[in-house]
XYZ file of C-alpha atoms in Angstrom:
172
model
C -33.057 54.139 29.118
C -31.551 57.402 28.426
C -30.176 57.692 31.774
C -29.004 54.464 31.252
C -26.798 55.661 28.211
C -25.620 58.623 29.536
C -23.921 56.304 32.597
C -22.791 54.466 30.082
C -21.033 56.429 27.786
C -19.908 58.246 30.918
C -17.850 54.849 32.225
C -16.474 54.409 28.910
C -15.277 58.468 29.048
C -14.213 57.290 32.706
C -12.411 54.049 31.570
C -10.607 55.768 28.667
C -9.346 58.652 30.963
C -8.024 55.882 33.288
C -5.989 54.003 30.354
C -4.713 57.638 29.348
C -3.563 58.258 32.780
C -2.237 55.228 33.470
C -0.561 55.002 29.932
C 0.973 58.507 30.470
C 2.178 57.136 33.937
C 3.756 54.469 32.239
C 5.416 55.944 29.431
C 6.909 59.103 32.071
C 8.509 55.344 34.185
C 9.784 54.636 30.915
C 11.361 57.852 30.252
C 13.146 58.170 33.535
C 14.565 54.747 33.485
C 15.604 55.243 30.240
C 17.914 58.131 31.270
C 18.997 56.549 34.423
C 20.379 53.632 32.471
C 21.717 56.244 30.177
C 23.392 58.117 33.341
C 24.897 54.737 34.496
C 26.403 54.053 31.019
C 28.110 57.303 31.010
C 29.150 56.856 34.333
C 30.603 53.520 33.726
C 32.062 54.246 30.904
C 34.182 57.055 32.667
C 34.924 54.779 35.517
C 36.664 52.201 33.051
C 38.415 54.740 30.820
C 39.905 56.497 33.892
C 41.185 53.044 35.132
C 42.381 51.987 31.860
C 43.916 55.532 31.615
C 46.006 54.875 34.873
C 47.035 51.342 34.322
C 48.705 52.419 30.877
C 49.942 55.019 32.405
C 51.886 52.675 35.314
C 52.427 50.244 32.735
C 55.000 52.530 30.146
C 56.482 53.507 33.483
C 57.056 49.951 34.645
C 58.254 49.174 30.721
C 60.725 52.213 31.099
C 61.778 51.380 34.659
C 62.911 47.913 33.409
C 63.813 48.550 29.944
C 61.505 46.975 28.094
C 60.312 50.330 26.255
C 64.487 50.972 25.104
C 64.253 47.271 23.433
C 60.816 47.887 21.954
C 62.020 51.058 20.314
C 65.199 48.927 18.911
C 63.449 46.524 17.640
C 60.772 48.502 15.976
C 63.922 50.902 14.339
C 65.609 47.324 12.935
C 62.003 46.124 11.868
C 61.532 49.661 10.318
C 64.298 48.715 7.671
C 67.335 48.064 9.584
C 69.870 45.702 9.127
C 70.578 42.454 11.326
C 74.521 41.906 12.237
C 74.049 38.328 10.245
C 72.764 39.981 6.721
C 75.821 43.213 7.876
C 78.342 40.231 8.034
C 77.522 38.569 4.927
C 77.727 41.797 2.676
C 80.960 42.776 4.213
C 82.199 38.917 4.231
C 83.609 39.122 7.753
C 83.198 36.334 10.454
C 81.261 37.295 13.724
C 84.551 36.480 15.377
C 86.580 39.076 13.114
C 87.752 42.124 15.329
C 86.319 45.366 14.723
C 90.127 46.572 12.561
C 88.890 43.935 10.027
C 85.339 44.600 9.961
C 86.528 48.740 9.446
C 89.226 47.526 6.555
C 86.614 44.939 4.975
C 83.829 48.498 4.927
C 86.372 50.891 3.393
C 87.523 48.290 0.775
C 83.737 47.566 -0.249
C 82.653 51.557 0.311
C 85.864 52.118 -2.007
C 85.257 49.922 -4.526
C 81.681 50.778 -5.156
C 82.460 54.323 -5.167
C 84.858 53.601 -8.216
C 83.275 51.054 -10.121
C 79.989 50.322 -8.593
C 76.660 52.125 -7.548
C 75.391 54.397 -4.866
C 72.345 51.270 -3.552
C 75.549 49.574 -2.933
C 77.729 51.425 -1.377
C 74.556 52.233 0.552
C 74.180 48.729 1.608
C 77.995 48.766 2.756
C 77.843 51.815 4.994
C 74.793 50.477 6.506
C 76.093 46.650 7.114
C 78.865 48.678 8.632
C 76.893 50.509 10.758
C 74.826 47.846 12.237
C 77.646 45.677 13.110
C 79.544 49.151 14.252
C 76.014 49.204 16.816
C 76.679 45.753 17.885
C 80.254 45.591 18.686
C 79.474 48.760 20.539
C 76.683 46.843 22.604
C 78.796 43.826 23.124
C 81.645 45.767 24.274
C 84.225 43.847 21.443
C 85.455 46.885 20.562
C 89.078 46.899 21.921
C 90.999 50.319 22.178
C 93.790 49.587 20.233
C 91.336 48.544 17.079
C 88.631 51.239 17.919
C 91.818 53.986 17.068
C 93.381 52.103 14.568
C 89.644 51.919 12.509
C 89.388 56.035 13.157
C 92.233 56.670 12.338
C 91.867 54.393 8.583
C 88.943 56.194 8.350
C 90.541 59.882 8.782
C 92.788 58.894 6.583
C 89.648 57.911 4.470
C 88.429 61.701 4.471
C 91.832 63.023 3.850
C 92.259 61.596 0.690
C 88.565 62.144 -0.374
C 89.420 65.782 0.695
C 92.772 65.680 -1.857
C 91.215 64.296 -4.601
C 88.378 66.778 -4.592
C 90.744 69.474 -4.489
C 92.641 68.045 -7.350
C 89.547 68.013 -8.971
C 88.741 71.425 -8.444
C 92.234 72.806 -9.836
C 91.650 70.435 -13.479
């Protein structure tokens, strides 16, 4: 009988050794396919970051190639707080058929006026409705010779007095 126990308690010492080993085998399978899914994350993850690397890359130089990245830029500056050429017409009161002579004579009238009697937001708002329209008749090529040198040379004349009067002010 005590033979009996001893072979007993040894197959239990047996069968518990066994379901160590085997549970130690398990949990080392577990380990290593835990870090080869790991390895194939990592590995995937740098495959698709290199390829979405290079197809940015080809796409900014397709955008530039055609021009879409030029009228991006534009539109983000006139989204950024510039002006459109409808609001620049209405605060200078010129048509969008009015040649560039009249759109310069309307500005320095306005830019004059405010600089007398008005305030610095709105002579602001003149120089820059003159300005965006100035970019537009530039783009749409309406800018004829003749008017483009008869506006520069209203607004030299512009500066010249400026420079007088500040001089006059300077001898007072």
């Amino acid at each position: 009988s005590s033979s009996n126990g001893a072979l007993l308690t040894e197959a239990i010492c047996r069968s518990q050794l066994c379901n160590e080993t085997h549970l130690s085998k398990a949990l080392l399978l577990v380990l290593q396919a835990s870090r080869i899914v790991a390895q194939l994350l990592v590995a995937g993850a740098t495959t698709v970051l290199r390829a979405a690397s290079q197809a940015w890359h080809q796409a900014l130089q397709n955008a530039h190639k055609s021009g879409v990245a030029q009228e991006a830029v534009n539109k983000a500056v006139k989204s950024a707080g510039g002006m459109s050429a409808q609001e620049a017409r209405m605060i200078l009161s010129v048509d969008p058929s009015s040649s560039w002579l009249d759109v310069t004579k309307r500005y320095k009238h306005m830019f004059e006026a405010n600089k007398k009697f008005g305030s610095f937001y709105l002579q602001s708002k003149v120089y820059r409705a003159w300005e965006a329209l100035d970019q537009e008749y530039t783009q749409e090529g309406r800018k004829s010779p003749e008017d483009e040198a008869a506006a520069q040379q209203l607004l030299q004349q512009d500066a010249a007095e400026a420079q007088q009067e500040e001089q006059q002010q300077g001898k007072q």
